[in-house]
């Protein structure tokens, strides 16, 4: 059983469409991180959300942390082919602050 | 340049032959960790280290060992590798588990 459930696992869309990726858990997280990974490389951090209800924007990407700090979402507006990649959420559950858990990931493909 | 360096990048070996994957970081990070990445399962934490001489199990520690004798190095040891340890392995470092993780480029291990 995954501590962090990501959905959908696969997303194939056309350039210009909007999309949302979800990261859900029954546990409360101290914070959640979102990463993007490209083939042949390690994940790269996009954002960290810390406060319940927090919303962070990174150009066309909007990240939200649920009020209860059990879930998070990533919304991409007007997706571009350059957004293609594997998106991962990750967090740690108190008091196990050293143990970092990742979701299964969402493979996003944006077609020109 | 700030980086996490893993070696080797690729390795094909046989069951039972001890191997070590090295990981070194030049950012003076306290926290280091190892993950394996398998299709559909995301990244799963094997071991982590909060600081020198402090290591702890992640979610999938069976069949692996680690050591943290120096701050910059965190080798992953497979004493008796088995085919189910065939995977893509990533080392990461940061100032803490809830801080941005800096990943290496990965090591692809094939155990025959």
PDB file of C-alpha atoms in Angstrom:
ATOM      1  CA  UNK A   1       0.000   0.000   0.000  1.00  0.00           C
ATOM      2  CA  UNK A   2       1.392   3.354  -1.062  1.00  0.00           C
ATOM      3  CA  UNK A   3       1.474   6.025   1.605  1.00  0.00           C
ATOM      4  CA  UNK A   4       1.150   8.607  -1.154  1.00  0.00           C
ATOM      5  CA  UNK A   5      -1.260   7.817  -3.981  1.00  0.00           C
ATOM      6  CA  UNK A   6      -0.766   9.769  -7.178  1.00  0.00           C
ATOM      7  CA  UNK A   7      -3.332   9.995  -9.955  1.00  0.00           C
ATOM      8  CA  UNK A   8      -3.507   9.648 -12.792  1.00  0.00           C
ATOM      9  CA  UNK A   9      -0.526   7.391 -13.463  1.00  0.00           C
ATOM     10  CA  UNK A  10      -0.485   8.322 -17.152  1.00  0.00           C
ATOM     11  CA  UNK A  11      -1.660  11.477 -18.886  1.00  0.00           C
ATOM     12  CA  UNK A  12      -1.456  12.096 -22.627  1.00  0.00           C
ATOM     13  CA  UNK A  13      -2.751  15.454 -23.801  1.00  0.00           C
ATOM     14  CA  UNK A  14      -2.453  17.980 -26.615  1.00  0.00           C
ATOM     15  CA  UNK A  15      -0.471  21.178 -26.384  1.00  0.00           C
ATOM     16  CA  UNK A  16      -2.572  23.969 -24.899  1.00  0.00           C
ATOM     17  CA  UNK A  17      -4.740  21.769 -22.684  1.00  0.00           C
ATOM     18  CA  UNK A  18      -4.934  22.111 -18.920  1.00  0.00           C
ATOM     19  CA  UNK A  19      -4.339  19.241 -16.508  1.00  0.00           C
ATOM     20  CA  UNK A  20      -4.281  18.396 -12.821  1.00  0.00           C
ATOM     21  CA  UNK A  21      -2.251  15.749 -11.005  1.00  0.00           C
ATOM     22  CA  UNK A  22      -3.312  14.642  -7.538  1.00  0.00           C
ATOM     23  CA  UNK A  23      -1.312  13.359  -4.593  1.00  0.00           C
ATOM     24  CA  UNK A  24      -3.420  11.893  -1.773  1.00  0.00           C
ATOM     25  CA  UNK A  25      -2.803  10.230   1.560  1.00  0.00           C
ATOM     26  CA  UNK A  26      -4.610   9.266   4.742  1.00  0.00           C
ATOM     27  CA  UNK A  27      -1.617  10.570   6.730  1.00  0.00           C
ATOM     28  CA  UNK A  28      -0.751  14.123   7.674  1.00  0.00           C
ATOM     29  CA  UNK A  29       2.477  15.365   6.142  1.00  0.00           C
ATOM     30  CA  UNK A  30       4.744  18.030   7.594  1.00  0.00           C
ATOM     31  CA  UNK A  31       5.340  19.271   4.051  1.00  0.00           C
ATOM     32  CA  UNK A  32       5.106  18.002   0.494  1.00  0.00           C
ATOM     33  CA  UNK A  33       7.562  18.366  -2.330  1.00  0.00           C
ATOM     34  CA  UNK A  34       6.918  18.092  -6.054  1.00  0.00           C
ATOM     35  CA  UNK A  35       9.630  16.887  -8.428  1.00  0.00           C
ATOM     36  CA  UNK A  36       9.932  16.495 -12.168  1.00  0.00           C
ATOM     37  CA  UNK A  37      12.124  13.812 -13.707  1.00  0.00           C
ATOM     38  CA  UNK A  38      13.283  13.466 -17.290  1.00  0.00           C
ATOM     39  CA  UNK A  39      14.591  10.222 -18.835  1.00  0.00           C
ATOM     40  CA  UNK A  40      18.168   9.425 -17.826  1.00  0.00           C
ATOM     41  CA  UNK A  41      18.249  12.003 -15.049  1.00  0.00           C
ATOM     42  CA  UNK A  42      17.442  12.285 -11.378  1.00  0.00           C
ATOM     43  CA  UNK A  43      14.342  14.143 -10.147  1.00  0.00           C
ATOM     44  CA  UNK A  44      14.566  17.917  -9.836  1.00  0.00           C
ATOM     45  CA  UNK A  45      12.605  19.839  -7.217  1.00  0.00           C
ATOM     46  CA  UNK A  46       9.794  22.069  -8.476  1.00  0.00           C
ATOM     47  CA  UNK A  47       8.304  23.313  -5.221  1.00  0.00           C
ATOM     48  CA  UNK A  48       7.789  22.600  -1.524  1.00  0.00           C
ATOM     49  CA  UNK A  49       4.446  23.318   0.167  1.00  0.00           C
ATOM     50  CA  UNK A  50       4.423  23.583   3.926  1.00  0.00           C
ATOM     51  CA  UNK A  51       1.282  25.259   5.244  1.00  0.00           C
ATOM     52  CA  UNK A  52      -2.202  23.742   4.976  1.00  0.00           C
ATOM     53  CA  UNK A  53      -4.156  25.553   2.254  1.00  0.00           C
ATOM     54  CA  UNK A  54      -0.991  26.988   0.724  1.00  0.00           C
ATOM     55  CA  UNK A  55      -0.975  27.783  -2.991  1.00  0.00           C
ATOM     56  CA  UNK A  56       2.261  28.325  -4.903  1.00  0.00           C
ATOM     57  CA  UNK A  57       2.651  29.330  -8.522  1.00  0.00           C
ATOM     58  CA  UNK A  58       5.589  28.614 -10.787  1.00  0.00           C
ATOM     59  CA  UNK A  59       4.816  30.215 -14.163  1.00  0.00           C
ATOM     60  CA  UNK A  60       2.068  27.968 -15.613  1.00  0.00           C
ATOM     61  CA  UNK A  61       2.232  25.482 -12.718  1.00  0.00           C
ATOM     62  CA  UNK A  62       0.041  25.913  -9.639  1.00  0.00           C
ATOM     63  CA  UNK A  63       0.609  23.785  -6.547  1.00  0.00           C
ATOM     64  CA  UNK A  64      -1.853  23.453  -3.701  1.00  0.00           C
ATOM     65  CA  UNK A  65      -1.510  21.831  -0.278  1.00  0.00           C
ATOM     66  CA  UNK A  66      -4.746  20.598   1.271  1.00  0.00           C
ATOM     67  CA  UNK A  67      -6.073  22.287   4.405  1.00  0.00           C
ATOM     68  CA  UNK A  68      -5.523  19.101   6.421  1.00  0.00           C
ATOM     69  CA  UNK A  69      -2.043  18.588   4.903  1.00  0.00           C
ATOM     70  CA  UNK A  70      -3.028  15.129   3.610  1.00  0.00           C
ATOM     71  CA  UNK A  71      -3.199  15.911  -0.085  1.00  0.00           C
ATOM     72  CA  UNK A  72      -1.755  18.132  -2.765  1.00  0.00           C
ATOM     73  CA  UNK A  73      -2.371  18.936  -6.401  1.00  0.00           C
ATOM     74  CA  UNK A  74      -0.382  20.206  -9.348  1.00  0.00           C
ATOM     75  CA  UNK A  75      -2.262  22.101 -12.040  1.00  0.00           C
ATOM     76  CA  UNK A  76      -0.645  22.973 -15.362  1.00  0.00           C
ATOM     77  CA  UNK A  77      -2.251  25.606 -17.557  1.00  0.00           C
ATOM     78  CA  UNK A  78      -1.799  25.528 -21.325  1.00  0.00           C
ATOM     79  CA  UNK A  79       0.579  22.566 -21.297  1.00  0.00           C
ATOM     80  CA  UNK A  80       3.555  22.601 -23.647  1.00  0.00           C
ATOM     81  CA  UNK A  81       5.659  19.738 -25.048  1.00  0.00           C
ATOM     82  CA  UNK A  82       8.462  20.871 -22.739  1.00  0.00           C
ATOM     83  CA  UNK A  83       6.273  19.905 -19.751  1.00  0.00           C
ATOM     84  CA  UNK A  84       6.573  16.239 -20.738  1.00  0.00           C
ATOM     85  CA  UNK A  85       8.102  14.157 -17.957  1.00  0.00           C
ATOM     86  CA  UNK A  86       7.497  12.180 -14.797  1.00  0.00           C
ATOM     87  CA  UNK A  87       5.981  14.177 -11.945  1.00  0.00           C
ATOM     88  CA  UNK A  88       6.486  12.945  -8.401  1.00  0.00           C
ATOM     89  CA  UNK A  89       5.188  14.089  -5.041  1.00  0.00           C
ATOM     90  CA  UNK A  90       7.097  13.300  -1.849  1.00  0.00           C
ATOM     91  CA  UNK A  91       6.832  13.946   1.863  1.00  0.00           C
ATOM     92  CA  UNK A  92       7.588  12.747   5.353  1.00  0.00           C
ATOM     93  CA  UNK A  93       5.132  11.900   8.117  1.00  0.00           C
ATOM     94  CA  UNK A  94       5.919  13.125  11.635  1.00  0.00           C
ATOM     95  CA  UNK A  95       7.702  11.981  13.709  1.00  0.00           C
ATOM     96  CA  UNK A  96       9.662  10.037  11.040  1.00  0.00           C
ATOM     97  CA  UNK A  97      11.127  13.206   9.555  1.00  0.00           C
ATOM     98  CA  UNK A  98      14.069  11.382   7.989  1.00  0.00           C
ATOM     99  CA  UNK A  99      11.945   8.916   6.049  1.00  0.00           C
ATOM    100  CA  UNK A 100      10.928  10.402   2.719  1.00  0.00           C
ATOM    101  CA  UNK A 101       8.073   8.737   0.818  1.00  0.00           C
ATOM    102  CA  UNK A 102       7.378   9.251  -2.883  1.00  0.00           C
ATOM    103  CA  UNK A 103       4.186   8.714  -4.828  1.00  0.00           C
ATOM    104  CA  UNK A 104       4.209   6.316  -7.806  1.00  0.00           C
ATOM    105  CA  UNK A 105       4.519   9.218 -10.199  1.00  0.00           C
ATOM    106  CA  UNK A 106       2.496  10.613 -13.115  1.00  0.00           C
ATOM    107  CA  UNK A 107       3.919  10.230 -16.605  1.00  0.00           C
ATOM    108  CA  UNK A 108       2.814  13.278 -18.598  1.00  0.00           C
ATOM    109  CA  UNK A 109       3.108  13.421 -22.374  1.00  0.00           C
ATOM    110  CA  UNK A 110       2.191  16.648 -24.147  1.00  0.00           C
ATOM    111  CA  UNK A 111       1.809  16.279 -27.904  1.00  0.00           C
ATOM    112  CA  UNK A 112       2.550  19.228 -30.221  1.00  0.00           C
TER     113      UNK A 112
ATOM    114  CA  UNK B   1      29.639  22.932  -9.369  1.00  0.00           C
ATOM    115  CA  UNK B   2      27.260  21.559  -6.720  1.00  0.00           C
ATOM    116  CA  UNK B   3      26.567  17.938  -7.472  1.00  0.00           C
ATOM    117  CA  UNK B   4      25.859  14.415  -6.322  1.00  0.00           C
ATOM    118  CA  UNK B   5      28.062  11.872  -8.077  1.00  0.00           C
ATOM    119  CA  UNK B   6      27.203   8.193  -8.329  1.00  0.00           C
ATOM    120  CA  UNK B   7      29.428   5.441  -9.671  1.00  0.00           C
ATOM    121  CA  UNK B   8      29.108   3.333 -11.661  1.00  0.00           C
ATOM    122  CA  UNK B   9      26.316   4.611 -13.919  1.00  0.00           C
ATOM    123  CA  UNK B  10      25.682   1.143 -15.322  1.00  0.00           C
ATOM    124  CA  UNK B  11      26.563  -2.307 -14.011  1.00  0.00           C
ATOM    125  CA  UNK B  12      25.679  -5.820 -15.129  1.00  0.00           C
ATOM    126  CA  UNK B  13      26.727  -8.506 -12.682  1.00  0.00           C
ATOM    127  CA  UNK B  14      25.773 -11.940 -11.434  1.00  0.00           C
ATOM    128  CA  UNK B  15      23.882 -13.225  -8.430  1.00  0.00           C
ATOM    129  CA  UNK B  16      25.918 -13.350  -5.240  1.00  0.00           C
ATOM    130  CA  UNK B  17      28.829 -11.179  -6.311  1.00  0.00           C
ATOM    131  CA  UNK B  18      29.215  -8.364  -3.776  1.00  0.00           C
ATOM    132  CA  UNK B  19      29.044  -4.874  -5.209  1.00  0.00           C
ATOM    133  CA  UNK B  20      29.240  -1.297  -3.985  1.00  0.00           C
ATOM    134  CA  UNK B  21      27.695   1.776  -5.546  1.00  0.00           C
ATOM    135  CA  UNK B  22      29.430   4.948  -4.419  1.00  0.00           C
ATOM    136  CA  UNK B  23      27.765   8.292  -3.792  1.00  0.00           C
ATOM    137  CA  UNK B  24      29.561  11.540  -3.085  1.00  0.00           C
ATOM    138  CA  UNK B  25      28.248  15.091  -2.611  1.00  0.00           C
ATOM    139  CA  UNK B  26      30.162  18.371  -2.473  1.00  0.00           C
ATOM    140  CA  UNK B  27      27.485  20.557  -0.846  1.00  0.00           C
ATOM    141  CA  UNK B  28      28.256  19.805   2.819  1.00  0.00           C
ATOM    142  CA  UNK B  29      24.783  18.307   3.222  1.00  0.00           C
ATOM    143  CA  UNK B  30      23.955  16.480   6.445  1.00  0.00           C
ATOM    144  CA  UNK B  31      21.204  14.306   4.973  1.00  0.00           C
ATOM    145  CA  UNK B  32      21.820  11.607   2.361  1.00  0.00           C
ATOM    146  CA  UNK B  33      19.627   8.791   1.131  1.00  0.00           C
ATOM    147  CA  UNK B  34      19.345   5.976  -1.362  1.00  0.00           C
ATOM    148  CA  UNK B  35      16.315   5.104  -3.487  1.00  0.00           C
ATOM    149  CA  UNK B  36      15.410   2.492  -6.009  1.00  0.00           C
ATOM    150  CA  UNK B  37      13.062   3.273  -8.861  1.00  0.00           C
ATOM    151  CA  UNK B  38      10.939   0.587 -10.474  1.00  0.00           C
ATOM    152  CA  UNK B  39       8.163   1.037 -13.062  1.00  0.00           C
ATOM    153  CA  UNK B  40       4.810   1.838 -11.470  1.00  0.00           C
ATOM    154  CA  UNK B  41       6.293   2.075  -7.963  1.00  0.00           C
ATOM    155  CA  UNK B  42       7.929   5.484  -8.025  1.00  0.00           C
ATOM    156  CA  UNK B  43      10.984   5.989  -5.839  1.00  0.00           C
ATOM    157  CA  UNK B  44      11.273   3.859  -2.727  1.00  0.00           C
ATOM    158  CA  UNK B  45      13.693   4.816   0.000  1.00  0.00           C
ATOM    159  CA  UNK B  46      16.239   2.135   0.920  1.00  0.00           C
ATOM    160  CA  UNK B  47      18.302   3.813   3.648  1.00  0.00           C
ATOM    161  CA  UNK B  48      18.893   7.337   4.820  1.00  0.00           C
ATOM    162  CA  UNK B  49      21.454   9.112   6.946  1.00  0.00           C
ATOM    163  CA  UNK B  50      20.773  12.204   9.020  1.00  0.00           C
ATOM    164  CA  UNK B  51      24.497  12.799   9.608  1.00  0.00           C
ATOM    165  CA  UNK B  52      27.883  11.080   9.952  1.00  0.00           C
ATOM    166  CA  UNK B  53      27.591   7.690  11.679  1.00  0.00           C
ATOM    167  CA  UNK B  54      23.769   8.003  11.791  1.00  0.00           C
ATOM    168  CA  UNK B  55      21.885   5.734   9.391  1.00  0.00           C
ATOM    169  CA  UNK B  56      18.367   4.339   9.407  1.00  0.00           C
ATOM    170  CA  UNK B  57      16.168   2.068   7.344  1.00  0.00           C
ATOM    171  CA  UNK B  58      13.823   3.370   4.719  1.00  0.00           C
ATOM    172  CA  UNK B  59      10.916   1.429   3.268  1.00  0.00           C
ATOM    173  CA  UNK B  60      12.867  -1.304   1.424  1.00  0.00           C
ATOM    174  CA  UNK B  61      16.172  -1.956   3.278  1.00  0.00           C
ATOM    175  CA  UNK B  62      16.317  -5.773   2.907  1.00  0.00           C
ATOM    176  CA  UNK B  63      19.414  -6.957   1.059  1.00  0.00           C
ATOM    177  CA  UNK B  64      21.248  -3.624   1.330  1.00  0.00           C
ATOM    178  CA  UNK B  65      23.790  -2.060   3.644  1.00  0.00           C
ATOM    179  CA  UNK B  66      25.096   1.488   3.928  1.00  0.00           C
ATOM    180  CA  UNK B  67      27.725   3.359   5.868  1.00  0.00           C
ATOM    181  CA  UNK B  68      28.358   7.032   6.590  1.00  0.00           C
ATOM    182  CA  UNK B  69      31.913   7.409   7.810  1.00  0.00           C
ATOM    183  CA  UNK B  70      32.386  10.822   6.201  1.00  0.00           C
ATOM    184  CA  UNK B  71      29.898  13.579   5.534  1.00  0.00           C
ATOM    185  CA  UNK B  72      30.389  13.594   1.780  1.00  0.00           C
ATOM    186  CA  UNK B  73      30.174   9.837   1.066  1.00  0.00           C
ATOM    187  CA  UNK B  74      27.312   7.395   1.413  1.00  0.00           C
ATOM    188  CA  UNK B  75      28.031   4.068  -0.332  1.00  0.00           C
ATOM    189  CA  UNK B  76      25.331   1.460  -0.982  1.00  0.00           C
ATOM    190  CA  UNK B  77      26.484  -2.129  -0.536  1.00  0.00           C
ATOM    191  CA  UNK B  78      24.824  -5.234  -1.912  1.00  0.00           C
ATOM    192  CA  UNK B  79      26.517  -8.120  -0.090  1.00  0.00           C
ATOM    193  CA  UNK B  80      24.838 -10.878  -2.102  1.00  0.00           C
ATOM    194  CA  UNK B  81      22.890  -9.346  -4.982  1.00  0.00           C
ATOM    195  CA  UNK B  82      19.844 -11.139  -6.337  1.00  0.00           C
ATOM    196  CA  UNK B  83      17.845 -10.612  -9.565  1.00  0.00           C
ATOM    197  CA  UNK B  84      15.039  -8.813  -7.671  1.00  0.00           C
ATOM    198  CA  UNK B  85      17.542  -6.033  -6.932  1.00  0.00           C
ATOM    199  CA  UNK B  86      17.757  -5.211 -10.623  1.00  0.00           C
ATOM    200  CA  UNK B  87      16.647  -1.600 -10.677  1.00  0.00           C
ATOM    201  CA  UNK B  88      17.556   2.046 -11.185  1.00  0.00           C
ATOM    202  CA  UNK B  89      19.177   3.468  -8.068  1.00  0.00           C
ATOM    203  CA  UNK B  90      19.409   7.104  -7.026  1.00  0.00           C
ATOM    204  CA  UNK B  91      21.423   8.784  -4.317  1.00  0.00           C
ATOM    205  CA  UNK B  92      20.282  12.149  -2.986  1.00  0.00           C
ATOM    206  CA  UNK B  93      21.524  14.719  -0.495  1.00  0.00           C
ATOM    207  CA  UNK B  94      20.078  17.772   1.228  1.00  0.00           C
ATOM    208  CA  UNK B  95      20.227  19.813   4.437  1.00  0.00           C
ATOM    209  CA  UNK B  96      17.349  17.705   5.760  1.00  0.00           C
ATOM    210  CA  UNK B  97      14.627  15.295   4.604  1.00  0.00           C
ATOM    211  CA  UNK B  98      12.179  18.158   4.215  1.00  0.00           C
ATOM    212  CA  UNK B  99      14.647  20.294   2.298  1.00  0.00           C
ATOM    213  CA  UNK B 100      15.076  20.085  -1.493  1.00  0.00           C
ATOM    214  CA  UNK B 101      16.709  16.791  -2.414  1.00  0.00           C
ATOM    215  CA  UNK B 102      19.609  16.938  -4.881  1.00  0.00           C
ATOM    216  CA  UNK B 103      19.736  13.727  -6.865  1.00  0.00           C
ATOM    217  CA  UNK B 104      22.555  12.022  -8.686  1.00  0.00           C
ATOM    218  CA  UNK B 105      22.087  10.843 -12.272  1.00  0.00           C
ATOM    219  CA  UNK B 106      21.291   7.291 -11.253  1.00  0.00           C
ATOM    220  CA  UNK B 107      22.908   3.856 -11.430  1.00  0.00           C
ATOM    221  CA  UNK B 108      21.269   1.161 -13.512  1.00  0.00           C
ATOM    222  CA  UNK B 109      21.980  -2.235 -11.980  1.00  0.00           C
ATOM    223  CA  UNK B 110      21.232  -5.537 -13.682  1.00  0.00           C
ATOM    224  CA  UNK B 111      21.683  -8.691 -11.615  1.00  0.00           C
ATOM    225  CA  UNK B 112      21.653 -11.858 -13.708  1.00  0.00           C
TER     226      UNK B 112
END
